[in-house]
């Protein structure tokens, strides 16, 4: 077998794992099946990922990385919180929901598997902590860049943004309807932005001039 760098091998295995997970689900996915899909010896896979849990964590990390890259691509933070919420949310929806609904199903399966499996109990928490942190950070950066403040703390805003999008994703997975989803997503953004109520920050010097 030709030599492959460890990092490249990990990418190869994670890609194979995602294909197997999409085909048979989390419970039925085995290291042996992933090794066969990746066309590598089982021993090689065990060297990179000694357990199924470690492999699943790598899968989650890869998916989260895709979401981060998608959201951050050309995001104009200086246009403020509302723009960040709408543009970031729309990018994720177009590319990773309508464009890859299988990944969403896989993520929900991983979350439920995690909740029921003691050894993998942290996977669901990892997913939601990472996504919440991403949204929170982007909203805070957008507010700072645009000179805005919000009526709610950014941690709460991040959790609620994720909860709204998460619910719409579940509905879309259960009953795909792109036109309905587009309308609902736009209305959801309206609600979240109204709750956040981003407003320009008036500094002390500007107040004295009044």
Coordinates of C-alpha atoms in Angstrom, one line a residue:
X1 CA 0.0 0.0 0.0
X2 CA 1.3 3.4 -0.9
X3 CA 2.3 5.7 1.9
X4 CA -0.3 8.3 2.8
X5 CA 0.2 11.1 5.3
X6 CA -1.7 10.7 8.6
X7 CA -3.7 13.9 7.9
X8 CA -4.7 12.8 4.4
X9 CA -5.6 9.3 5.7
X10 CA -7.9 10.9 8.3
X11 CA -9.6 13.0 5.6
X12 CA -10.0 9.8 3.5
X13 CA -11.6 7.9 6.4
X14 CA -13.9 10.7 7.5
X15 CA -15.2 11.0 3.9
X16 CA -15.8 7.2 3.8
X17 CA -17.5 7.3 7.2
X18 CA -19.9 10.0 6.0
X19 CA -20.9 7.9 3.0
X20 CA -21.5 4.9 5.2
X21 CA -23.4 6.9 7.8
X22 CA -25.6 8.4 5.0
X23 CA -26.3 4.9 3.6
X24 CA -27.0 2.8 6.7
X25 CA -27.3 5.2 9.7
X26 CA -25.3 5.6 12.8
X27 CA -26.1 2.4 14.7
X28 CA -25.3 0.2 11.7
X29 CA -22.1 2.0 10.9
X30 CA -19.0 -0.1 11.9
X31 CA -15.3 0.5 11.7
X32 CA -15.1 -2.5 9.4
X33 CA -17.7 -1.1 7.0
X34 CA -15.9 2.3 6.9
X35 CA -12.5 0.6 6.2
X36 CA -14.1 -1.3 3.3
X37 CA -15.6 1.9 2.0
X38 CA -12.3 3.7 2.3
X39 CA -10.5 0.7 0.7
X40 CA -8.0 0.4 3.5
X41 CA -7.1 -2.4 5.9
X42 CA -9.1 -2.4 9.2
X43 CA -5.8 -2.2 11.1
X44 CA -5.0 1.1 9.3
X45 CA -8.3 2.6 10.3
X46 CA -7.8 1.4 13.9
X47 CA -4.4 3.2 14.0
X48 CA -6.1 6.5 13.0
X49 CA -9.3 6.0 14.9
X50 CA -9.1 3.4 17.7
X51 CA -12.8 3.7 18.4
X52 CA -16.1 4.4 16.7
X53 CA -16.6 7.4 19.0
X54 CA -13.3 9.0 18.0
X55 CA -14.3 8.5 14.3
X56 CA -17.7 10.1 14.9
X57 CA -16.1 13.0 16.6
X58 CA -13.9 13.6 13.6
X59 CA -17.0 13.4 11.3
X60 CA -18.8 16.0 13.4
X61 CA -15.7 18.2 13.4
X62 CA -15.6 18.0 9.6
X63 CA -19.2 18.9 9.2
X64 CA -18.8 21.8 11.6
X65 CA -15.8 23.0 9.6
X66 CA -17.9 23.0 6.5
X67 CA -20.6 25.1 8.2
X68 CA -18.0 27.6 9.5
X69 CA -16.4 28.0 6.1
X70 CA -19.9 28.4 4.4
X71 CA -21.1 31.0 6.9
X72 CA -17.8 33.0 6.9
X73 CA -17.4 33.1 3.2
X74 CA -17.7 36.7 2.1
X75 CA -19.7 37.6 5.2
X76 CA -19.8 41.4 5.5
X77 CA -19.7 41.9 9.2
X78 CA -19.5 45.7 8.9
X79 CA -23.1 45.7 7.6
X80 CA -24.4 44.8 11.0
X81 CA -26.1 42.1 13.0
X82 CA -29.2 41.8 10.8
X83 CA -27.2 41.3 7.7
X84 CA -25.0 38.7 9.4
X85 CA -28.0 36.8 10.6
X86 CA -29.8 36.8 7.2
X87 CA -26.8 36.3 5.0
X88 CA -25.2 33.7 7.2
X89 CA -28.4 31.8 7.7
X90 CA -29.3 31.9 4.1
X91 CA -25.9 30.6 3.0
X92 CA -26.1 27.6 5.4
X93 CA -29.6 26.8 4.2
X94 CA -28.8 27.0 0.5
X95 CA -25.6 25.0 0.7
X96 CA -26.0 22.6 3.6
X97 CA -29.8 22.1 3.9
X98 CA -31.4 22.2 0.5
X99 CA -28.0 21.4 -1.1
X100 CA -27.1 18.5 1.2
X101 CA -30.1 17.3 3.2
X102 CA -28.4 14.0 3.8
X103 CA -25.8 15.7 6.0
X104 CA -28.6 17.2 8.2
X105 CA -30.2 13.7 8.6
X106 CA -26.8 12.3 9.6
X107 CA -26.3 15.1 12.2
X108 CA -29.6 14.5 13.8
X109 CA -28.9 10.8 13.9
X110 CA -25.6 11.4 15.5
X111 CA -27.1 13.7 18.1
X112 CA -29.8 11.1 19.1
X113 CA -27.2 8.3 19.0
X114 CA -25.1 10.4 21.3
X115 CA -28.0 11.0 23.7
X116 CA -28.6 7.3 24.0
X117 CA -25.1 6.0 24.1
X118 CA -23.0 6.5 27.2
X119 CA -19.7 6.3 25.4
X120 CA -20.7 9.0 22.9
X121 CA -22.6 11.3 25.3
X122 CA -20.6 14.3 24.3
X123 CA -21.2 14.3 20.6
X124 CA -24.6 16.1 20.7
X125 CA -23.3 18.7 23.2
X126 CA -20.2 19.2 21.0
X127 CA -22.4 19.9 17.9
X128 CA -24.7 22.4 19.6
X129 CA -21.9 24.1 21.6
X130 CA -19.9 24.7 18.5
X131 CA -22.8 26.0 16.4
X132 CA -24.0 28.3 19.2
X133 CA -20.4 29.6 19.7
X134 CA -20.1 30.3 15.9
X135 CA -23.4 32.3 15.7
X136 CA -22.7 34.1 19.0
X137 CA -19.2 35.1 17.8
X138 CA -20.4 36.3 14.4
X139 CA -23.3 38.4 15.8
X140 CA -20.9 40.0 18.3
X141 CA -18.3 40.7 15.6
X142 CA -21.0 42.2 13.4
X143 CA -22.2 44.4 16.1
X144 CA -18.7 45.6 16.9
X145 CA -17.8 46.2 13.2
X146 CA -21.0 48.1 12.5
X147 CA -21.1 50.1 15.8
X148 CA -24.3 48.4 17.0
X149 CA -25.6 47.1 20.3
X150 CA -28.4 44.6 20.8
X151 CA -31.2 44.4 23.3
X152 CA -30.2 40.9 24.3
X153 CA -26.9 39.3 25.2
X154 CA -25.1 37.6 22.3
X155 CA -25.1 34.2 24.0
X156 CA -28.9 34.1 24.2
X157 CA -29.1 35.4 20.6
X158 CA -26.8 32.7 19.4
X159 CA -28.9 29.9 21.1
X160 CA -32.2 31.3 19.8
X161 CA -30.9 31.7 16.2
X162 CA -29.7 28.1 16.3
X163 CA -33.0 26.9 17.8
X164 CA -35.1 28.6 15.1
X165 CA -32.9 27.3 12.2
X166 CA -32.8 23.8 13.8
X167 CA -36.5 23.6 13.9
X168 CA -36.9 24.7 10.3
X169 CA -34.4 22.1 9.3
X170 CA -36.3 19.3 11.0
X171 CA -39.5 20.4 9.2
X172 CA -37.7 20.4 5.9
X173 CA -36.2 17.0 6.4
X174 CA -39.6 15.6 7.3
X175 CA -41.4 17.4 4.4
X176 CA -39.1 19.1 1.9
X177 CA -40.8 22.1 0.4
X178 CA -38.3 24.7 -0.8
X179 CA -40.9 27.5 -1.4
X180 CA -42.4 27.1 2.1
X181 CA -39.0 26.9 3.7
X182 CA -37.9 30.1 2.0
X183 CA -40.9 32.0 3.3
X184 CA -40.6 30.5 6.8
X185 CA -36.9 31.2 6.9
X186 CA -37.4 34.9 6.0
X187 CA -40.1 35.2 8.7
X188 CA -37.9 33.5 11.2
X189 CA -35.1 36.0 10.5
X190 CA -37.7 38.8 11.0
X191 CA -38.5 37.5 14.4
X192 CA -34.9 37.0 15.5
X193 CA -33.9 40.4 14.3
X194 CA -36.8 42.1 16.0
X195 CA -35.9 40.3 19.2
X196 CA -32.2 41.3 18.9
X197 CA -33.2 44.9 18.0
X198 CA -29.8 46.0 16.8
X199 CA -29.4 49.8 17.1
X200 CA -26.5 52.2 16.4
X201 CA -24.3 52.9 19.5
X202 CA -24.3 56.6 20.4
X203 CA -20.9 57.4 22.0
X204 CA -20.4 60.0 24.7
X205 CA -19.0 62.6 22.4
X206 CA -22.0 62.4 20.0
X207 CA -24.4 62.8 23.0
X208 CA -22.6 66.0 24.2
X209 CA -22.9 67.5 20.7
X210 CA -26.7 67.1 20.9

